[in-house]
Short mmCIF file of C-alpha atoms in Angstrom, two decimals:
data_model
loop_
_atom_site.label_atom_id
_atom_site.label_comp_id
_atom_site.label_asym_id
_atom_site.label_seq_id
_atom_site.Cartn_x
_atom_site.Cartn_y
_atom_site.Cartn_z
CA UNK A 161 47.67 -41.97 -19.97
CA UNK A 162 46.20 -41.33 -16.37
CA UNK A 163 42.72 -40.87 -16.07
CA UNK A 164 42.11 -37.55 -13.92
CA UNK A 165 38.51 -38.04 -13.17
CA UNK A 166 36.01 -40.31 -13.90
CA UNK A 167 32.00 -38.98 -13.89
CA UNK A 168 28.68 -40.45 -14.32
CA UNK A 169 27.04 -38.43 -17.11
CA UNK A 170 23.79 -40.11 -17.44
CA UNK A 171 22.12 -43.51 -17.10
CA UNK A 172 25.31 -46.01 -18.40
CA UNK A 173 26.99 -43.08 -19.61
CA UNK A 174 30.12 -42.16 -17.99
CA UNK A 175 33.02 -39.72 -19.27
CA UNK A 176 36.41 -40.24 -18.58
CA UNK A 177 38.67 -37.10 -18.45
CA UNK A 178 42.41 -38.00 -19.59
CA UNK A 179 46.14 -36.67 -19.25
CA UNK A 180 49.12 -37.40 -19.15
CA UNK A 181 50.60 -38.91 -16.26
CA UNK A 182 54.25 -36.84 -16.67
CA UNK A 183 51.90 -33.72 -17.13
CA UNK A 184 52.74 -32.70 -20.58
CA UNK A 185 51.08 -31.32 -23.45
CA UNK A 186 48.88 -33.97 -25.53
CA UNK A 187 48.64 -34.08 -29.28
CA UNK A 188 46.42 -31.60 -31.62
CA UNK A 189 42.95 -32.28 -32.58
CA UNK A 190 40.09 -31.52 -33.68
CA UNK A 191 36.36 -31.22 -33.50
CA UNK A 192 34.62 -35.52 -35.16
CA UNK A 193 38.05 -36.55 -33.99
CA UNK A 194 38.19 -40.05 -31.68
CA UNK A 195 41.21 -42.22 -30.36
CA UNK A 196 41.97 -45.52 -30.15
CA UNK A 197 42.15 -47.06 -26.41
CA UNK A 198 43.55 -49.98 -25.15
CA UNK A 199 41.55 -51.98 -22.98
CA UNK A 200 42.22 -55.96 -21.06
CA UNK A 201 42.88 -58.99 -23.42
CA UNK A 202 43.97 -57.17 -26.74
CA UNK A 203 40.32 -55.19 -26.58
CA UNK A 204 41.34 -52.12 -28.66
CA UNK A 205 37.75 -49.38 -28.71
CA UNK A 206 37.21 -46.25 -30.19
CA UNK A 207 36.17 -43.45 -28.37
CA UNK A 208 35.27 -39.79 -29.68
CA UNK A 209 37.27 -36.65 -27.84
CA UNK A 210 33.96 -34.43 -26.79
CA UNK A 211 36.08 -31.78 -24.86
CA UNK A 212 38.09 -28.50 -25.67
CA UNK A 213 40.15 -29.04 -28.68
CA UNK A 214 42.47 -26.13 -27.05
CA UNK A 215 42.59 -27.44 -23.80
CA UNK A 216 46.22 -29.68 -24.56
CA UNK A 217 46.44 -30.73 -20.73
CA UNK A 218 43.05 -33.17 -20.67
CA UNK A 219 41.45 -35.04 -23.13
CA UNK A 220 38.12 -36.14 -22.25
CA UNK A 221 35.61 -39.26 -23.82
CA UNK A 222 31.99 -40.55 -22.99
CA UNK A 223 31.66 -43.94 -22.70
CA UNK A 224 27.98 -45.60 -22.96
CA UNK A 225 27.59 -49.25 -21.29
CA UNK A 226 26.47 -51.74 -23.98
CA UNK A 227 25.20 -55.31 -22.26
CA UNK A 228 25.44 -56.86 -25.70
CA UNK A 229 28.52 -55.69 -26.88
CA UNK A 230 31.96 -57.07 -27.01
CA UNK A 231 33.12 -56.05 -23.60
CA UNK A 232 34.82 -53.02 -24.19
CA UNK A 233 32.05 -51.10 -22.53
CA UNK A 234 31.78 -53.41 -19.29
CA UNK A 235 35.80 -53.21 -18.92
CA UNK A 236 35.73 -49.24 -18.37
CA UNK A 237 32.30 -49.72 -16.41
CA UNK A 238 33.81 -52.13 -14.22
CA UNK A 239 37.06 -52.04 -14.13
CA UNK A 240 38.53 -48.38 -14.67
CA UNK A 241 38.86 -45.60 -12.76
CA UNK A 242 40.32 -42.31 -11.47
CA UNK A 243 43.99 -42.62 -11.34
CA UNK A 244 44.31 -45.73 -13.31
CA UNK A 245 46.48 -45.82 -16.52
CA UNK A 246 45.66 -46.58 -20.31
CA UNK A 247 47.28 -46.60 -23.33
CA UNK A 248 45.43 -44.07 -25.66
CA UNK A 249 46.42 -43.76 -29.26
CA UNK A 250 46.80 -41.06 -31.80
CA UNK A 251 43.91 -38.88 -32.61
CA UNK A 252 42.05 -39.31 -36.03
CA UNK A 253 39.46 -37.57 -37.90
CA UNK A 254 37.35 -39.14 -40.37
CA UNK A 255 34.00 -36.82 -39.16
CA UNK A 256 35.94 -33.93 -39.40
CA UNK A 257 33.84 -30.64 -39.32
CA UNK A 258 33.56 -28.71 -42.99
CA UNK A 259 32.77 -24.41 -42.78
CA UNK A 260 29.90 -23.45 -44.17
CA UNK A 261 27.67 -20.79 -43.17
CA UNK A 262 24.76 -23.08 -42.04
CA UNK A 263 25.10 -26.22 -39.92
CA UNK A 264 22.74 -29.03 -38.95
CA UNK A 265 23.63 -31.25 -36.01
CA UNK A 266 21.83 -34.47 -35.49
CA UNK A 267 22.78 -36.77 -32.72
CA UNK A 268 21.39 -40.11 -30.98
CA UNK A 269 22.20 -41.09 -27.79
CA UNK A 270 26.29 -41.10 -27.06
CA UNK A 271 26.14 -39.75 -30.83
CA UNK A 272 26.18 -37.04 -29.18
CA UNK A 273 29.86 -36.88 -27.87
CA UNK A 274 31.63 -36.10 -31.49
CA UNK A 275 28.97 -33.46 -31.80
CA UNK A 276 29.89 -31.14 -28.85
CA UNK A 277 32.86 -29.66 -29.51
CA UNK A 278 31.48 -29.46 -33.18
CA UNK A 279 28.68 -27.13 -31.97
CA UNK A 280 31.39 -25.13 -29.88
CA UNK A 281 33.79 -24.65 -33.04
CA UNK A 282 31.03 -23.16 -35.04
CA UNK A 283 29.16 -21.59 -32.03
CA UNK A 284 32.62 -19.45 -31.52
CA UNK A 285 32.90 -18.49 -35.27
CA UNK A 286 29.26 -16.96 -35.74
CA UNK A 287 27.98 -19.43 -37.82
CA UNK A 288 24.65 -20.33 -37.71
CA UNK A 289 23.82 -23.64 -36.56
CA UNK A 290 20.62 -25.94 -34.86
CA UNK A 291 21.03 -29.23 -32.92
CA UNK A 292 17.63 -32.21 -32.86
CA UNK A 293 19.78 -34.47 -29.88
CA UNK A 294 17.36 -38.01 -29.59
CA UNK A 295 18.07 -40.33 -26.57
CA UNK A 296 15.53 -43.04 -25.07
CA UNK A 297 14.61 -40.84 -22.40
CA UNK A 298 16.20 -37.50 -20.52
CA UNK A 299 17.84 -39.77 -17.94
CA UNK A 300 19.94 -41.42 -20.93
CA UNK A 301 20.81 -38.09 -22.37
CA UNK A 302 25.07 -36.90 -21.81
CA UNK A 303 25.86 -33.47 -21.64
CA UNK A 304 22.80 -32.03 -22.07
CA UNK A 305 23.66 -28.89 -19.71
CA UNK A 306 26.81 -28.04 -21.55
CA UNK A 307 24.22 -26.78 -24.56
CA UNK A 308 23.05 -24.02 -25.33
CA UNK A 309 19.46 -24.00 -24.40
CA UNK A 310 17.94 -20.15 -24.09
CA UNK A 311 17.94 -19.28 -27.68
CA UNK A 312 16.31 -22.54 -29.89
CA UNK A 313 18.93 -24.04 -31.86
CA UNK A 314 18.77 -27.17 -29.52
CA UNK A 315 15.42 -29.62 -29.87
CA UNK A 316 16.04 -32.19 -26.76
CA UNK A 317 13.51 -35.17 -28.10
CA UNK A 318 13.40 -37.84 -25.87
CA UNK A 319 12.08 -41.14 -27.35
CA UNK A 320 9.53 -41.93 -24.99
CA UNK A 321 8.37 -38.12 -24.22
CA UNK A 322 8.22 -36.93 -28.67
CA UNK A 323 8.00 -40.67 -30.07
CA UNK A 324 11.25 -40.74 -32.68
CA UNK A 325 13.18 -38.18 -34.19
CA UNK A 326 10.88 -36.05 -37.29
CA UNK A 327 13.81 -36.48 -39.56
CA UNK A 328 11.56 -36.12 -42.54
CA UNK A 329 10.43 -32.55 -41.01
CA UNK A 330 13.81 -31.46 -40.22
CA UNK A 331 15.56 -32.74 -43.65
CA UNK A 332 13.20 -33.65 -46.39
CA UNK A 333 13.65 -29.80 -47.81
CA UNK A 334 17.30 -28.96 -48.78
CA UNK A 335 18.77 -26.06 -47.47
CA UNK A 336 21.36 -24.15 -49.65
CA UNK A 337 24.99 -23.68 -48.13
CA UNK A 338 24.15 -25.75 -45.33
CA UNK A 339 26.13 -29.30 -44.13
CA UNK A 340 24.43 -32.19 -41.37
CA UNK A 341 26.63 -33.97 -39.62
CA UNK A 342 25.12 -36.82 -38.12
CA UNK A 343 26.21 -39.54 -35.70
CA UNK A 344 24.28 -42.22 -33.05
CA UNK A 345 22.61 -45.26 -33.82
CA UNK A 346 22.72 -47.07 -37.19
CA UNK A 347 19.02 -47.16 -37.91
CA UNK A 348 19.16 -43.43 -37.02
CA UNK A 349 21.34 -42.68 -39.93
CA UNK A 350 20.11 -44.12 -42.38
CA UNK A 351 17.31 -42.77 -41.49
CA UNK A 352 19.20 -39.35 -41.66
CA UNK A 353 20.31 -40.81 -45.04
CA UNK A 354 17.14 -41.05 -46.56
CA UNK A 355 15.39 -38.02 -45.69
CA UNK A 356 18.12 -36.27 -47.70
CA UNK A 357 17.65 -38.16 -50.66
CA UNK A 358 16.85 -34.53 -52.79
CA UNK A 359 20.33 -32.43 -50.94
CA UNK A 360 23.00 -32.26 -52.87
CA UNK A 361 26.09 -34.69 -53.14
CA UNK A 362 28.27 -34.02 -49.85
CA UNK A 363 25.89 -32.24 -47.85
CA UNK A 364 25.52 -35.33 -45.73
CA UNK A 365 28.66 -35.91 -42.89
CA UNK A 366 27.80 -39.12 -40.94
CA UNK A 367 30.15 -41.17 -38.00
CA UNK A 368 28.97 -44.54 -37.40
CA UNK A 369 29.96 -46.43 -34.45
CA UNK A 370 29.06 -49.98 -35.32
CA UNK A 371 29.69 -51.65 -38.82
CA UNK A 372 27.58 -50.50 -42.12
CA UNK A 373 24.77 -53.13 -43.04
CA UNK A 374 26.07 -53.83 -46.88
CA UNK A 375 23.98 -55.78 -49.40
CA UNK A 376 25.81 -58.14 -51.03
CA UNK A 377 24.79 -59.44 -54.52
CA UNK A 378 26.11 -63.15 -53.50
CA UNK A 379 28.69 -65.12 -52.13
CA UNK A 380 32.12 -63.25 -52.04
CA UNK A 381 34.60 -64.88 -54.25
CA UNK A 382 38.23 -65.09 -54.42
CA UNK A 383 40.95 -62.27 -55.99
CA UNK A 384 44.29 -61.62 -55.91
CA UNK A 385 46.07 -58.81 -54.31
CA UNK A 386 49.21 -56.94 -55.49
CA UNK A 387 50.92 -54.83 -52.76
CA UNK A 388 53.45 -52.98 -53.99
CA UNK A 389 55.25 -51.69 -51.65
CA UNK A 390 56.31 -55.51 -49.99
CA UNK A 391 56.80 -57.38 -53.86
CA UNK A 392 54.16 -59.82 -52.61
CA UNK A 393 50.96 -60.69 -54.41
CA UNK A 394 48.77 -63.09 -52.79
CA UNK A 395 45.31 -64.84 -52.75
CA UNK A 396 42.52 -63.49 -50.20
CA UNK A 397 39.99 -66.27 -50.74
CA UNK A 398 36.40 -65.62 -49.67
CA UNK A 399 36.33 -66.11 -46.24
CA UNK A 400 39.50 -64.29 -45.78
CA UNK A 401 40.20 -60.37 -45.24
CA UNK A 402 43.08 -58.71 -46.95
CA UNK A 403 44.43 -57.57 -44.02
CA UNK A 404 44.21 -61.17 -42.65
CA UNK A 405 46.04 -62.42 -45.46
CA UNK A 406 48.70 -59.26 -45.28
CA UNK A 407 49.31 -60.61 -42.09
CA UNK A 408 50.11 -64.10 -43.12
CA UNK A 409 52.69 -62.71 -45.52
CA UNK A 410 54.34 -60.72 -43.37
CA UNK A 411 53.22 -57.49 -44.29
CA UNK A 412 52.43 -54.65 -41.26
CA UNK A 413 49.34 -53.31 -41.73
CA UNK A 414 47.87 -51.02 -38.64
CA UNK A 415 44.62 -51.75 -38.06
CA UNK A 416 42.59 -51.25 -34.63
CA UNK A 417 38.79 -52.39 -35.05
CA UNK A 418 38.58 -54.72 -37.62
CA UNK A 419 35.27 -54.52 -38.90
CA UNK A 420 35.04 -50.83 -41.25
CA UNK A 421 34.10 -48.51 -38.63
CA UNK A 422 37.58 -46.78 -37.22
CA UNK A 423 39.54 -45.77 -40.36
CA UNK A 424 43.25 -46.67 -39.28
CA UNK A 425 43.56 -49.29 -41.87
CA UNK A 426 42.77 -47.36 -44.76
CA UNK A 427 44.88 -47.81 -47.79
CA UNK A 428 45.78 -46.56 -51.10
CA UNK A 429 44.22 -48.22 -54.12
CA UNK A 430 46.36 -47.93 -56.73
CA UNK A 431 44.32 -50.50 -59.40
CA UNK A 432 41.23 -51.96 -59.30
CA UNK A 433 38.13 -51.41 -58.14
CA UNK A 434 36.80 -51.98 -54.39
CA UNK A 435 33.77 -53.15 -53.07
CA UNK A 436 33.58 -50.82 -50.27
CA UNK A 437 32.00 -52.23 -46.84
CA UNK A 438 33.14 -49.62 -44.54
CA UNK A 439 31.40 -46.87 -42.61
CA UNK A 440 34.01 -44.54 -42.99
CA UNK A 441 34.60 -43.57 -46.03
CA UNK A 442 31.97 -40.99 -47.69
CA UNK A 443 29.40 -41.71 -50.88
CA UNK A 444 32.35 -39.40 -53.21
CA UNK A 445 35.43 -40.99 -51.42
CA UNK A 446 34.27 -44.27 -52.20
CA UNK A 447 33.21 -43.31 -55.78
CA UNK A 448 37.03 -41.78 -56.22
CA UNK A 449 38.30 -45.45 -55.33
CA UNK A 450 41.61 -44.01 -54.24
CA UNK A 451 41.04 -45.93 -51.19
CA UNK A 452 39.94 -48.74 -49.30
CA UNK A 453 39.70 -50.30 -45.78
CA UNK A 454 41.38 -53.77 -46.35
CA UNK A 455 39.85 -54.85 -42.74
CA UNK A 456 36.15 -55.34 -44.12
CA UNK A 457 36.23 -54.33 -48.18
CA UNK A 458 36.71 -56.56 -51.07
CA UNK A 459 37.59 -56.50 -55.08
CA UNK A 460 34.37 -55.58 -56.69
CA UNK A 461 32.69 -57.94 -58.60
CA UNK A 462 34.19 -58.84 -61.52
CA UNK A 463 37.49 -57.16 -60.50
CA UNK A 464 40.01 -60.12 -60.35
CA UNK A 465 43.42 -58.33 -59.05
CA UNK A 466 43.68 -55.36 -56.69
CA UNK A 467 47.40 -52.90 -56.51
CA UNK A 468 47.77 -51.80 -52.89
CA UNK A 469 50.21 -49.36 -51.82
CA UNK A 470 51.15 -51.94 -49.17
#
């Protein structure tokens, strides 16, 4: 895909705008949807659409600079720009936006880009809706003037202006026929998380963008693996993946982050029971155990042979 115009959007925070290069129409989506996008050496990031779902012609994606990350951040810092070409995937939605007459938006830092065209969706169909956006200062803070800002529904709080986000005063009350979706840092959420401790099951949407903290109970042990679909059953021992070990036998699995956070190498569980490590899947999806991300989740405990639809 050619990127049409590259902007600054706030401090290490640029957007790229995307088409593609022949002109054509891109593929539906929708509002919590991201794509996959192929960087330099086999770096594969995800990156959340945050423009007009309607608008088939551009796709658009905010990308904040991360000195301690992998290098997927300082490759489109450094090295991309208008009128260069990318390979972009497929989108997918694993924050995808629920109806319901009352929404809460929470968002910190480039949280903030799955959470715009969220806000616009609802904003169009009358629903009511608020928005607490929390950034390390007003400088670091994307988008900010493609809010709505005359009528209240948007608290800007700016960590070193309000201190952090008053998650207990926004959430610690449940609120009937009302969803939060949530997405930015992972200490945010689960801050998020537990200030909603008294809502009701499913209320809670959340996108992470780095891998789920899990505690484990000890050392992971070793379990066998059925997948159907190939005739193979294998071994993962403990310091191997199941997709790692799908790969050894031959078996094509997609797969694009490899550490629970992107959702494209989610599979059906047909036996078993999984020890779920991801941060995609929700409380009641993992619960249902009808499936599992073989990048980063294991058998449960106990649980000596999972069926894969493989």
């Amino acid at each position: 895909m050619l990127i049409h115009e590259r902007r600054d959007e706030a401090d290490d925070v640029v957007s790229l705008t995307l088409s593609r290069a022949d002109g054509g129409e891109l593929p539906r989506w929708s509002p919590g949807a991201h794509v996959d996008v192929a960087l330099a050496d086999g770096l594969t990031r995800q990156y959340s659409l945050c423009s007009d779902p309607d608008d088939r012609l551009r796709w658009r994606i905010g990308v904040l600079r991360e000195p301690d990350g992998r290098g997927g951040s300082r490759y489109v810092f450094d090295k991309l720009h208008g009128g260069d070409i990318v390979e972009v995937g497929e989108p997918r939605n694993h924050f995808a936006l629920e109806p319901a007459p009352h929404h809460v938006f929470v968002a910190g830092g480039i949280g903030i880009t799955p959470i715009l065209p969220m806000i616009a969706r609802v904003d169009a169909a009358g629903a009511d809706w608020s928005l607490l956006y929390g950034g390390r200062s007003r400088s670091s803070m994307a988008f900010v003037d493609e809010l709505p800002r005359d009528d209240g529904r948007v608290t800007l709080a700016p960590q070193d202006e309000t201190g952090l986000l008053d998650l207990d005063g926004l959430l610690a009350t449940p609120r009937p026929d009302t969803l939060v979706h949530a997405c930015g840092p992972g200490p945010m959420l689960d801050a998020v998380a537990a200030a909603m401790t008294a809502w009701p099951p499913g209320a809670l949407r959340i996108e992470r963008f780095t891998p789920r903290e899990v505690e484990l109970p000890g050392a992971d042990e070793a379990f066998e693996v059925e997948f159907r679909t190939s005739g193979v059953t294998a071994t993962v021992p403990p310091d191997r993946s199941i997709l790692a070990v799908a790969e050894e036998a031959g078996i094509v699995a997609d797969w694009s982050c490899r550490e629970g956070t992107c959702g494209t190498c989610e599979t059906s569980l047909l036996a078993g029971r999984a020890e779920h490590r991801d941060a995609v899947l929700t409380d009641e999806e993992r619960d249902a155990g009808s499936t599992m991300m073989i990048c980063v989740s294991r058998a449960e405990r106990g649980c000596a042979r999972l069926r894969l639809d493989l």
